[in-house]
Structures are given as structure tokens and as C-alpha cells.
């Protein structure tokens, strides 16, 4: 299955609690931190919820 790299580009400070929890659930802590996750509908839904805070790239 394909993998994607998710990078936190904007801080979740001042965002609604559900968005802050989503960022933590993705494994992102500090600004500019990155994680590699499997590309599946659950992760895609989480990315959609915080798309204004993260950038996404495909990993080959």
C-alpha cells in the first residue's frame, strides 16, 4: 500500500479542540515535524480535517 508523509506546517494553537486532538492523533507534535503513514481512508479523513495545518507528500 502507498505511504504518505505528513508535515505540520502551522501551529494548532487557538484551533478548536477536535483539530488539536487530530494533530496529536496523527503523531505530530512540534512545528515542522513529519510522520509517514499508510495511505488509507481513515488517515485521509484526518488529513482533510486539518488540511489547513499540514502538507502531504507521497513517499515512494
Coordinates of N, CA and C in Angstrom, one line a residue:
X1 N 0.8 -1.2 0.0 CA 0.0 0.0 0.0 C 0.9 1.2 0.0
X2 N 0.4 2.3 -0.6 CA 1.2 3.6 -0.7 C 1.3 4.2 0.7
X3 N 2.4 5.0 0.8 CA 2.6 5.7 2.0 C 2.6 7.2 1.7
X4 N 2.3 8.0 2.8 CA 2.3 9.4 2.6 C 3.1 10.1 3.8
X5 N 3.7 11.2 3.5 CA 4.4 11.9 4.5 C 3.6 13.2 4.9
X6 N 3.3 13.3 6.2 CA 2.5 14.4 6.7 C 3.4 15.3 7.5
X7 N 3.4 16.6 7.2 CA 4.3 17.6 7.9 C 3.4 18.7 8.5
X8 N 3.6 19.0 9.8 CA 2.8 20.1 10.4 C 3.5 21.4 10.1
X9 N 2.8 22.2 9.3 CA 3.3 23.5 8.8 C 2.8 24.7 9.6
X10 N 1.7 24.6 10.2 CA 1.2 25.7 11.0 C 0.8 25.2 12.4
X11 N 0.9 26.0 13.4 CA 0.7 25.5 14.8 C -0.8 25.4 15.0
X12 N -1.2 24.4 15.8 CA -2.6 24.2 16.2 C -3.1 25.1 17.3
X13 N -2.3 26.0 17.8 CA -2.7 26.9 18.9 C -3.8 27.7 18.4
X14 N -4.9 27.8 19.3 CA -6.0 28.6 19.0 C -7.1 27.9 18.1
X15 N -6.8 26.7 17.7 CA -7.8 25.9 16.9 C -8.8 25.2 17.9
X16 N -9.8 24.7 17.3 CA -10.8 24.0 18.1 C -10.2 22.7 18.6
X17 N -10.7 22.3 19.8 CA -10.1 21.1 20.4 C -10.0 19.9 19.5
X18 N -11.0 19.6 18.7 CA -11.0 18.4 17.9 C -9.9 18.5 16.9
X19 N -9.6 19.6 16.3 CA -8.4 19.8 15.4 C -7.1 19.5 16.1
X20 N -7.0 20.1 17.3 CA -5.7 19.8 18.1 C -5.6 18.4 18.4
X21 N -6.6 17.7 18.7 CA -6.6 16.2 19.0 C -6.2 15.4 17.8
X22 N -6.7 15.9 16.6 CA -6.5 15.2 15.4 C -5.0 15.3 15.0
X23 N -4.4 16.5 15.2 CA -3.0 16.7 15.0 C -2.1 15.7 15.9
X24 N -2.5 15.6 17.2 CA -1.8 14.7 18.1 C -2.0 13.2 17.6
X25 N -3.2 12.9 17.2 CA -3.5 11.5 16.8 C -2.7 11.1 15.6
X26 N -2.4 12.1 14.7 CA -1.6 11.8 13.6 C -0.1 11.6 13.9
X27 N 0.2 12.0 15.2 CA 1.6 11.8 15.6 C 2.5 13.0 15.5
X28 N 1.8 14.1 15.2 CA 2.6 15.4 15.0 C 2.6 16.2 16.3
X29 N 3.8 16.6 16.7 CA 3.9 17.3 18.0 C 4.3 18.8 17.7
X30 N 5.6 18.9 17.4 CA 6.2 20.3 17.2 C 6.0 20.7 15.7
X31 N 6.1 22.0 15.5 CA 6.0 22.6 14.2 C 7.1 22.0 13.3
X32 N 6.8 21.7 12.1 CA 7.7 21.1 11.1 C 8.1 19.7 11.4
X33 N 7.4 19.0 12.3 CA 7.6 17.6 12.5 C 6.9 16.8 11.4
X34 N 7.4 15.6 11.1 CA 6.8 14.8 10.0 C 6.6 13.4 10.4
X35 N 5.6 12.8 9.9 CA 5.4 11.3 10.1 C 5.1 10.7 8.7
X36 N 5.4 9.4 8.7 CA 5.0 8.7 7.5 C 3.9 7.7 7.9
X37 N 2.8 7.7 7.2 CA 1.6 6.9 7.5 C 1.2 6.1 6.2
X38 N 0.5 5.0 6.4 CA -0.1 4.3 5.3 C -1.3 5.1 4.8
X39 N -1.4 5.1 3.5 CA -2.5 5.9 2.8 C -3.8 5.1 2.9
X40 N -4.7 5.4 3.8 CA -6.0 4.7 3.8 C -7.1 5.8 4.1
X41 N -8.3 5.4 4.0 CA -9.4 6.4 4.2 C -9.4 7.0 5.5
X42 N -9.1 6.3 6.6 CA -9.1 6.9 7.9 C -8.1 8.0 8.1
X43 N -6.9 7.8 7.6 CA -5.8 8.8 7.7 C -6.2 10.0 6.7
X44 N -6.7 9.7 5.6 CA -7.1 10.7 4.6 C -8.2 11.6 5.3
X45 N -9.1 11.0 6.0 CA -10.2 11.8 6.7 C -9.6 12.7 7.7
X46 N -8.6 12.2 8.5 CA -7.9 13.1 9.5 C -7.2 14.2 8.8
X47 N -6.5 13.9 7.7 CA -5.8 15.0 6.9 C -6.8 16.0 6.4
X48 N -7.9 15.6 6.0 CA -8.9 16.6 5.5 C -9.4 17.5 6.6
X49 N -9.5 17.0 7.8 CA -10.0 17.8 8.9 C -9.0 18.9 9.3
X50 N -7.7 18.6 9.1 CA -6.7 19.6 9.4 C -5.8 20.0 8.2
X51 N -6.4 20.0 7.1 CA -5.7 20.3 5.8 C -5.0 21.7 5.8
X52 N -5.6 22.6 6.6 CA -5.1 24.0 6.6 C -3.8 24.0 7.5
X53 N -3.5 23.0 8.2 CA -2.4 23.0 9.1 C -1.2 22.1 8.7
X54 N -1.5 21.2 7.7 CA -0.5 20.2 7.3 C -0.2 20.3 5.8
X55 N 0.9 19.7 5.4 CA 1.2 19.5 4.0 C 1.4 17.9 3.8
X56 N 1.0 17.4 2.7 CA 1.1 16.0 2.4 C 1.9 15.7 1.1
X57 N 2.8 14.7 1.2 CA 3.5 14.3 0.0 C 3.5 12.8 0.0
X58 N 3.6 12.3 -1.3 CA 3.6 10.8 -1.4 C 5.1 10.4 -1.3
X59 N 5.2 9.2 -0.6 CA 6.5 8.6 -0.4 C 6.6 7.4 -1.3
X60 N 7.7 7.2 -2.0 CA 7.8 6.1 -2.9 C 8.8 5.0 -2.4

